[in-house]
Amino acid sequence: MTIHLPAADGSVRAYEPRTEPFALTPGTPFTSRTVFSAAHVVADPFADTNPDAPAAVDWDATLAFRRHLWSHGLGVAEAMDTAQRGMGLDWAGAAELIRRSAAEARAVGGRIACGVGTDQITGGSLAEIRAAYEEQLALVEESGAQAILMASRALAATATGPEDYLDVYGHLLRQAAEPVVLHWLGPMFDPALAGYWGSADLDTATDTFLEVIAAHPDKVDGIKVSLLDAQREVDLRRRLPQGVRCYTGDDFNYPELIAGDEQGFSHALLGIFDPLGPLAAQAVRLLDTGDTAGFRGLLDPTVELSRHLFQTPTRFYKTGVVFLAWLAGHQTHFTMVGGLQSARSLPHFARAYELADGLGLFPDPKLAEDRMKTLLALYGVNQ
């Protein structure tokens, strides 16, 4: 009943997998926090494609995974970084994903918010960047989903200072039909976003970000912060106008940020809640009852897995997320759009399996073990 897992130093260790999963069942909607899982897409493994070609998506499996998240009470943050926007999924693919997922959300009563960016262009003037944002915003609003205004590589490359961000975001917020979520994605997730909001100095950038919000508080439902700096998020959270929410995107420090303190708390919009969905939902329901200790008791042990998946280069965390979805039985294969399954090493996969199994995340531990052994055999590791 053991499996032999390779380590980064070349050694192989014996690991005894769990025989039973952690008991997790769907439950009632959350009352104390709004929680989104940024969901991955499932590639079509039989498509005759290559990393330079448009993404080939298995729509049935992709939508089934979203129904899985909705069944546990989680909202779905669609067409975000976790879905490989800009790393295999182009705007045409993202647009189709938004249409299909929004329709599925209406059919099952699931909550959905969708990413709005500028990835149909690679650069251009501020007017062209605004137009690209407008095109995507219109599609998301027409689909009936909430809009998440994502950081733009094109804007980061074109803007000459804070005033350009104030101009573009002010224009978009005035146009938005409903309150949106503003997304600040740090350069650890996408190096092309370095210096966003017009400054490499995070304090200066924060002031500009807050200036955008202060000018249009009625059009901002909340902010999603992915800087992997817990204290900075807390400080920013405390400076938000009344009624504007903070959705943590900190995959290193999410338990403490969601639990909060005497001055407030963060809601959640997290990529790690893709593999952690059912467990995270159970933890939030404990928080709904006021059981903060129980919430932390369930969620704190997951941080080691999250930090492992999001280790540098952080932008490749999607590979670990899809790997765990395969082991958990949510898809029949470990193939990703853009060939991104190659972005992490075998020792990385081995440790991810060990940590996830230890948490009881796999509904069928034997299936996960068999699939892990298949991967190990493919790499030449004898059992």
Short mmCIF file of C-alpha atoms in Angstrom, two decimals:
data_model
loop_
_atom_site.label_atom_id
_atom_site.label_comp_id
_atom_site.label_asym_id
_atom_site.label_seq_id
_atom_site.Cartn_x
_atom_site.Cartn_y
_atom_site.Cartn_z
CA MET A 1 0.00 0.00 0.00
CA THR A 2 2.91 2.36 -0.65
CA ILE A 3 3.88 4.55 -3.57
CA HIS A 4 7.43 5.67 -4.29
CA LEU A 5 7.74 9.40 -4.92
CA PRO A 6 10.81 11.18 -6.32
CA ALA A 7 12.25 14.23 -4.56
CA ALA A 8 14.12 17.20 -6.02
CA ASP A 9 17.47 15.82 -4.77
CA GLY A 10 17.08 12.67 -6.84
CA SER A 11 16.06 10.41 -3.98
CA VAL A 12 12.89 8.33 -3.89
CA ARG A 13 10.78 8.01 -0.75
CA ALA A 14 7.99 5.64 0.18
CA TYR A 15 4.60 7.20 0.88
CA GLU A 16 1.49 5.46 2.18
CA PRO A 17 -1.63 7.01 0.62
CA ARG A 18 -4.87 7.60 2.50
CA THR A 19 -7.57 5.02 2.08
CA GLU A 20 -10.52 7.35 2.74
CA PRO A 21 -11.15 10.95 1.64
CA PHE A 22 -12.03 13.78 3.99
CA ALA A 23 -15.82 13.80 4.37
CA LEU A 24 -17.11 16.73 2.29
CA THR A 25 -20.69 17.29 1.16
CA PRO A 26 -22.55 20.13 -0.61
CA GLY A 27 -24.32 22.51 1.74
CA THR A 28 -26.23 25.74 2.12
CA PRO A 29 -25.15 29.11 0.63
CA PHE A 30 -22.65 31.19 2.57
CA THR A 31 -23.86 34.03 4.75
CA SER A 32 -20.70 35.68 6.09
CA ARG A 33 -18.41 35.84 3.05
CA THR A 34 -18.68 36.00 -0.73
CA VAL A 35 -16.39 33.33 -2.15
CA PHE A 36 -15.34 32.77 -5.76
CA SER A 37 -13.17 30.00 -7.15
CA ALA A 38 -11.18 30.99 -10.21
CA ALA A 39 -11.77 27.87 -12.30
CA HIS A 40 -9.46 26.15 -14.81
CA VAL A 41 -10.38 24.99 -18.29
CA VAL A 42 -10.19 21.37 -19.43
CA ALA A 43 -8.31 20.82 -22.68
CA ASP A 44 -9.53 18.49 -25.42
CA PRO A 45 -6.84 15.76 -25.34
CA PHE A 46 -7.75 14.44 -28.79
CA ALA A 47 -7.46 17.74 -30.65
CA ASP A 48 -4.73 17.86 -33.30
CA THR A 49 -3.23 21.12 -32.09
CA ASN A 50 0.00 22.70 -30.81
CA PRO A 51 1.00 25.42 -28.32
CA ASP A 52 0.83 28.12 -31.01
CA ALA A 53 -2.68 27.17 -32.18
CA PRO A 54 -5.97 28.35 -30.66
CA ALA A 55 -6.97 26.46 -27.52
CA ALA A 56 -8.99 23.28 -27.97
CA VAL A 57 -11.35 23.04 -24.98
CA ASP A 58 -13.38 20.07 -23.76
CA TRP A 59 -16.54 22.05 -23.10
CA ASP A 60 -18.47 19.23 -21.41
CA ALA A 61 -15.74 18.58 -18.84
CA THR A 62 -15.08 22.29 -18.35
CA LEU A 63 -18.73 23.05 -17.57
CA ALA A 64 -19.07 19.93 -15.40
CA PHE A 65 -16.27 21.25 -13.21
CA ARG A 66 -18.11 24.53 -12.78
CA ARG A 67 -21.26 22.67 -11.74
CA HIS A 68 -19.12 20.87 -9.16
CA LEU A 69 -18.02 24.22 -7.69
CA TRP A 70 -21.56 25.65 -7.72
CA SER A 71 -22.89 22.54 -5.98
CA HIS A 72 -20.71 23.38 -2.99
CA GLY A 73 -21.94 26.99 -2.85
CA LEU A 74 -18.91 28.62 -4.44
CA GLY A 75 -19.15 31.32 -7.05
CA VAL A 76 -17.16 30.86 -10.25
CA ALA A 77 -14.71 33.52 -11.38
CA GLU A 78 -14.56 32.77 -15.07
CA ALA A 79 -11.99 33.41 -17.79
CA MET A 80 -9.38 34.56 -15.28
CA ASP A 81 -5.69 33.79 -14.91
CA THR A 82 -6.49 30.27 -13.67
CA ALA A 83 -8.23 29.59 -17.00
CA GLN A 84 -4.93 30.42 -18.73
CA ARG A 85 -5.91 33.83 -20.11
CA GLY A 86 -2.83 34.91 -22.04
CA MET A 87 -1.16 31.52 -21.48
CA GLY A 88 -2.96 29.30 -23.99
CA LEU A 89 -6.46 30.77 -23.99
CA ASP A 90 -6.90 33.71 -26.38
CA TRP A 91 -9.78 36.20 -26.42
CA ALA A 92 -11.84 34.14 -28.87
CA GLY A 93 -11.59 31.13 -26.57
CA ALA A 94 -12.26 33.24 -23.48
CA ALA A 95 -15.34 34.79 -25.11
CA GLU A 96 -16.76 31.36 -25.86
CA LEU A 97 -15.97 30.25 -22.31
CA ILE A 98 -17.80 33.27 -20.90
CA ARG A 99 -20.88 32.67 -23.05
CA ARG A 100 -21.09 28.98 -22.19
CA SER A 101 -20.37 29.35 -18.47
CA ALA A 102 -22.78 32.26 -18.03
CA ALA A 103 -25.54 30.24 -19.69
CA GLU A 104 -24.75 27.29 -17.44
CA ALA A 105 -24.81 29.57 -14.38
CA ARG A 106 -28.30 30.78 -15.32
CA ALA A 107 -29.45 27.19 -15.79
CA VAL A 108 -28.31 26.01 -12.36
CA GLY A 109 -28.60 29.25 -10.38
CA GLY A 110 -24.85 29.61 -9.87
CA ARG A 111 -23.03 32.84 -9.18
CA ILE A 112 -20.56 33.93 -11.86
CA ALA A 113 -18.21 36.82 -12.51
CA CYS A 114 -16.08 37.03 -15.65
CA GLY A 115 -12.76 38.57 -16.52
CA VAL A 116 -12.67 41.65 -18.76
CA GLY A 117 -9.30 42.47 -20.29
CA THR A 118 -7.59 43.59 -23.47
CA ASP A 119 -5.99 40.37 -24.70
CA GLN A 120 -7.47 40.71 -28.20
CA ILE A 121 -4.71 43.30 -28.77
CA THR A 122 -1.01 43.24 -27.88
CA GLY A 123 -0.52 46.99 -27.66
CA GLY A 124 -1.82 50.23 -29.03
CA SER A 125 -2.93 53.70 -28.01
CA LEU A 126 -4.99 54.45 -24.92
CA ALA A 127 -8.05 54.80 -27.17
CA GLU A 128 -7.44 51.35 -28.63
CA ILE A 129 -6.97 49.89 -25.16
CA ARG A 130 -10.22 51.47 -23.99
CA ALA A 131 -11.99 50.03 -27.04
CA ALA A 132 -10.62 46.55 -26.32
CA TYR A 133 -11.82 46.75 -22.72
CA GLU A 134 -15.23 48.01 -23.92
CA GLU A 135 -15.65 45.08 -26.31
CA GLN A 136 -15.04 42.57 -23.53
CA LEU A 137 -17.14 44.47 -20.99
CA ALA A 138 -20.08 44.49 -23.39
CA LEU A 139 -19.87 40.73 -23.91
CA VAL A 140 -19.72 39.98 -20.17
CA GLU A 141 -22.64 42.30 -19.41
CA GLU A 142 -24.68 40.82 -22.26
CA SER A 143 -24.05 37.35 -20.86
CA GLY A 144 -25.59 38.40 -17.53
CA ALA A 145 -22.38 37.91 -15.54
CA GLN A 146 -20.68 40.36 -13.20
CA ALA A 147 -17.58 41.99 -14.69
CA ILE A 148 -14.08 41.75 -13.26
CA LEU A 149 -11.84 44.44 -14.78
CA MET A 150 -8.51 42.65 -15.06
CA ALA A 151 -5.11 44.25 -15.32
CA SER A 152 -4.05 44.85 -18.93
CA ARG A 153 -0.65 44.01 -20.36
CA ALA A 154 -1.31 46.50 -23.15
CA LEU A 155 -2.09 49.28 -20.67
CA ALA A 156 1.00 48.45 -18.60
CA ALA A 157 3.12 48.77 -21.75
CA THR A 158 1.48 51.96 -23.04
CA ALA A 159 0.69 54.03 -19.95
CA THR A 160 3.19 56.78 -19.14
CA GLY A 161 1.99 57.45 -15.60
CA PRO A 162 -0.88 57.25 -13.12
CA GLU A 163 -3.03 59.70 -15.10
CA ASP A 164 -3.38 57.17 -17.94
CA TYR A 165 -4.77 54.57 -15.54
CA LEU A 166 -7.15 57.11 -14.06
CA ASP A 167 -8.34 58.00 -17.54
CA VAL A 168 -8.88 54.42 -18.80
CA TYR A 169 -10.47 53.04 -15.64
CA GLY A 170 -12.59 56.14 -15.11
CA HIS A 171 -13.92 55.79 -18.65
CA LEU A 172 -14.78 52.12 -18.11
CA LEU A 173 -16.41 52.60 -14.71
CA ARG A 174 -18.63 55.35 -16.05
CA GLN A 175 -19.79 52.95 -18.76
CA ALA A 176 -20.31 49.88 -16.56
CA ALA A 177 -23.97 48.99 -16.14
CA GLU A 178 -23.42 47.32 -12.76
CA PRO A 179 -20.71 47.50 -10.08
CA VAL A 180 -17.56 45.67 -11.09
CA VAL A 181 -14.61 44.05 -9.34
CA LEU A 182 -11.24 45.72 -9.96
CA HIS A 183 -8.39 43.22 -10.19
CA TRP A 184 -4.80 44.07 -9.25
CA LEU A 185 -2.63 41.15 -10.36
CA GLY A 186 0.98 41.39 -9.25
CA PRO A 187 4.03 40.75 -11.46
CA MET A 188 4.71 37.44 -9.71
CA PHE A 189 1.65 36.15 -11.59
CA ASP A 190 2.44 38.04 -14.81
CA PRO A 191 5.80 39.83 -15.22
CA ALA A 192 4.28 42.01 -17.96
CA LEU A 193 2.21 43.77 -15.26
CA ALA A 194 5.19 45.21 -13.39
CA GLY A 195 4.64 48.87 -12.50
CA TYR A 196 0.86 48.68 -12.78
CA TRP A 197 -1.09 51.79 -11.74
CA GLY A 198 1.80 53.87 -13.01
CA SER A 199 4.54 53.14 -10.52
CA ALA A 200 6.89 50.36 -9.44
CA ASP A 201 6.57 51.74 -5.91
CA LEU A 202 3.65 49.84 -4.37
CA ASP A 203 2.69 52.66 -2.01
CA THR A 204 2.39 55.10 -4.92
CA ALA A 205 0.54 52.51 -7.00
CA THR A 206 -1.85 51.90 -4.11
CA ASP A 207 -2.67 55.60 -3.89
CA THR A 208 -3.59 55.65 -7.59
CA PHE A 209 -5.66 52.48 -7.23
CA LEU A 210 -7.58 54.02 -4.34
CA GLU A 211 -8.05 57.24 -6.32
CA VAL A 212 -9.80 55.27 -9.07
CA ILE A 213 -12.14 53.69 -6.52
CA ALA A 214 -12.83 56.92 -4.64
CA ALA A 215 -13.92 58.63 -7.85
CA HIS A 216 -16.50 55.90 -8.63
CA PRO A 217 -17.43 54.07 -5.39
CA ASP A 218 -20.93 53.29 -6.69
CA LYS A 219 -19.46 51.41 -9.65
CA VAL A 220 -17.00 49.28 -7.66
CA ASP A 221 -18.40 46.20 -5.93
CA GLY A 222 -14.96 45.31 -4.70
CA ILE A 223 -11.30 44.83 -5.40
CA LYS A 224 -9.38 41.63 -5.96
CA VAL A 225 -5.80 41.90 -4.74
CA SER A 226 -3.15 39.35 -5.80
CA LEU A 227 0.11 40.71 -4.43
CA LEU A 228 0.96 37.87 -1.97
CA ASP A 229 1.52 40.45 0.79
CA ALA A 230 -0.94 39.98 3.64
CA GLN A 231 -0.16 43.19 5.53
CA ARG A 232 -0.42 45.30 2.38
CA GLU A 233 -3.83 43.78 1.69
CA VAL A 234 -5.01 44.51 5.23
CA ASP A 235 -3.78 48.10 5.01
CA LEU A 236 -5.51 48.53 1.65
CA ARG A 237 -8.69 46.91 2.92
CA ARG A 238 -8.91 49.40 5.77
CA ARG A 239 -8.69 52.34 3.34
CA LEU A 240 -11.55 51.27 1.07
CA PRO A 241 -14.71 53.38 0.91
CA GLN A 242 -17.70 52.09 2.84
CA GLY A 243 -19.43 49.30 0.93
CA VAL A 244 -16.48 48.37 -1.32
CA ARG A 245 -15.38 44.81 -0.62
CA CYS A 246 -11.89 43.34 -0.62
CA TYR A 247 -11.65 39.93 -2.30
CA THR A 248 -8.38 38.32 -1.35
CA GLY A 249 -6.38 36.82 -4.16
CA ASP A 250 -3.49 35.97 -1.80
CA ASP A 251 -2.89 32.25 -2.25
CA PHE A 252 -0.23 32.32 0.49
CA ASN A 253 -2.19 33.94 3.34
CA TYR A 254 -5.90 33.42 2.61
CA PRO A 255 -7.05 31.83 5.92
CA GLU A 256 -6.01 34.79 8.07
CA LEU A 257 -7.27 37.33 5.52
CA ILE A 258 -10.69 35.73 5.17
CA ALA A 259 -11.00 35.24 8.93
CA GLY A 260 -10.16 38.92 9.38
CA ASP A 261 -9.67 40.96 12.51
CA GLU A 262 -11.59 43.43 14.67
CA GLN A 263 -11.45 46.00 11.85
CA GLY A 264 -12.71 43.86 9.00
CA PHE A 265 -12.10 40.88 6.74
CA SER A 266 -11.58 39.88 3.14
CA HIS A 267 -13.97 37.97 0.92
CA ALA A 268 -12.28 35.57 -1.50
CA LEU A 269 -11.53 35.13 -5.19
CA LEU A 270 -8.83 32.50 -5.32
CA GLY A 271 -7.20 30.12 -7.75
CA ILE A 272 -6.40 27.71 -4.92
CA PHE A 273 -10.13 27.32 -4.32
CA ASP A 274 -10.24 25.36 -7.59
CA PRO A 275 -8.68 22.23 -6.01
CA LEU A 276 -9.79 23.16 -2.48
CA GLY A 277 -13.40 24.00 -3.41
CA PRO A 278 -15.40 21.55 -1.26
CA LEU A 279 -13.05 21.83 1.72
CA ALA A 280 -12.98 25.62 1.50
CA ALA A 281 -16.78 25.67 1.34
CA GLN A 282 -17.04 23.58 4.48
CA ALA A 283 -14.60 25.89 6.25
CA VAL A 284 -16.58 29.02 5.27
CA ARG A 285 -19.79 27.46 6.61
CA LEU A 286 -18.06 27.11 9.97
CA LEU A 287 -17.15 30.77 9.76
CA ASP A 288 -20.83 31.54 9.04
CA THR A 289 -21.67 30.13 12.47
CA GLY A 290 -18.99 32.25 14.16
CA ASP A 291 -16.59 29.30 14.54
CA THR A 292 -13.40 31.05 13.48
CA ALA A 293 -11.23 28.44 15.17
CA GLY A 294 -12.97 25.66 13.25
CA PHE A 295 -12.54 27.62 10.02
CA ARG A 296 -8.82 28.06 10.63
CA GLY A 297 -8.51 24.45 11.74
CA LEU A 298 -9.79 23.27 8.36
CA LEU A 299 -8.12 25.85 6.13
CA ASP A 300 -4.73 26.49 7.76
CA PRO A 301 -3.39 23.00 6.89
CA THR A 302 -4.07 23.68 3.19
CA VAL A 303 -1.62 26.59 3.00
CA GLU A 304 1.41 24.33 2.55
CA LEU A 305 -0.17 22.82 -0.56
CA SER A 306 -1.14 26.25 -1.89
CA ARG A 307 2.34 27.68 -1.38
CA HIS A 308 3.76 24.65 -3.13
CA LEU A 309 1.50 25.05 -6.17
CA PHE A 310 2.14 28.81 -6.32
CA GLN A 311 5.90 28.64 -5.82
CA THR A 312 8.14 30.60 -8.18
CA PRO A 313 7.57 30.91 -11.13
CA THR A 314 4.11 31.59 -9.71
CA ARG A 315 2.47 31.97 -13.13
CA PHE A 316 2.79 28.20 -13.64
CA TYR A 317 0.50 27.36 -10.71
CA LYS A 318 -2.19 26.40 -13.25
CA THR A 319 -0.25 23.22 -14.02
CA GLY A 320 -0.58 21.98 -10.44
CA VAL A 321 -4.26 22.94 -10.32
CA VAL A 322 -5.07 20.88 -13.42
CA PHE A 323 -2.86 18.02 -12.22
CA LEU A 324 -4.90 17.77 -9.02
CA ALA A 325 -8.16 17.95 -10.99
CA TRP A 326 -6.99 14.92 -12.98
CA LEU A 327 -6.02 12.98 -9.86
CA ALA A 328 -9.37 13.87 -8.27
CA GLY A 329 -11.30 12.46 -11.24
CA HIS A 330 -12.69 15.75 -12.56
CA GLN A 331 -11.12 15.03 -15.94
CA THR A 332 -9.87 11.90 -17.67
CA HIS A 333 -6.42 13.17 -18.66
CA PHE A 334 -3.57 15.47 -17.71
CA THR A 335 -3.42 17.65 -20.81
CA MET A 336 -3.56 21.44 -20.82
CA VAL A 337 -4.15 24.08 -23.46
CA GLY A 338 -0.85 25.41 -24.73
CA GLY A 339 0.93 22.25 -23.55
CA LEU A 340 1.32 23.79 -20.11
CA GLN A 341 1.32 20.36 -18.42
CA SER A 342 5.08 20.46 -19.03
CA ALA A 343 5.59 23.59 -16.91
CA ARG A 344 6.32 21.79 -13.62
CA SER A 345 8.72 18.98 -12.72
CA LEU A 346 8.02 15.43 -11.60
CA PRO A 347 9.24 16.14 -8.03
CA HIS A 348 6.80 19.08 -7.94
CA PHE A 349 3.93 16.80 -8.98
CA ALA A 350 4.97 14.18 -6.43
CA ARG A 351 4.92 16.66 -3.56
CA ALA A 352 1.59 18.11 -4.73
CA TYR A 353 0.09 14.61 -4.74
CA GLU A 354 1.45 13.87 -1.27
CA LEU A 355 0.14 17.11 0.24
CA ALA A 356 -3.29 16.87 -1.42
CA ASP A 357 -3.70 13.23 -0.43
CA GLY A 358 -2.72 14.06 3.14
CA LEU A 359 -5.54 16.62 3.23
CA GLY A 360 -8.03 14.04 1.94
CA LEU A 361 -8.82 16.11 -1.17
CA PHE A 362 -9.26 13.15 -3.51
CA PRO A 363 -12.83 11.76 -3.57
CA ASP A 364 -11.37 8.39 -4.65
CA PRO A 365 -7.89 7.98 -3.13
CA LYS A 366 -7.28 4.73 -5.01
CA LEU A 367 -7.99 6.40 -8.35
CA ALA A 368 -5.60 9.22 -7.45
CA GLU A 369 -2.93 6.69 -6.45
CA ASP A 370 -3.33 4.74 -9.69
CA ARG A 371 -3.11 7.88 -11.79
CA MET A 372 -0.05 9.07 -9.89
CA LYS A 373 1.61 5.69 -10.51
CA THR A 374 0.78 6.03 -14.21
CA LEU A 375 2.54 9.39 -14.33
CA LEU A 376 5.52 8.03 -12.41
CA ALA A 377 5.80 5.10 -14.81
CA LEU A 378 5.72 7.48 -17.76
CA TYR A 379 8.73 9.25 -16.25
CA GLY A 380 10.52 5.92 -15.62
CA VAL A 381 10.00 5.64 -11.87
CA ASN A 382 9.61 1.97 -10.89
CA GLN A 383 7.15 1.01 -8.18
#
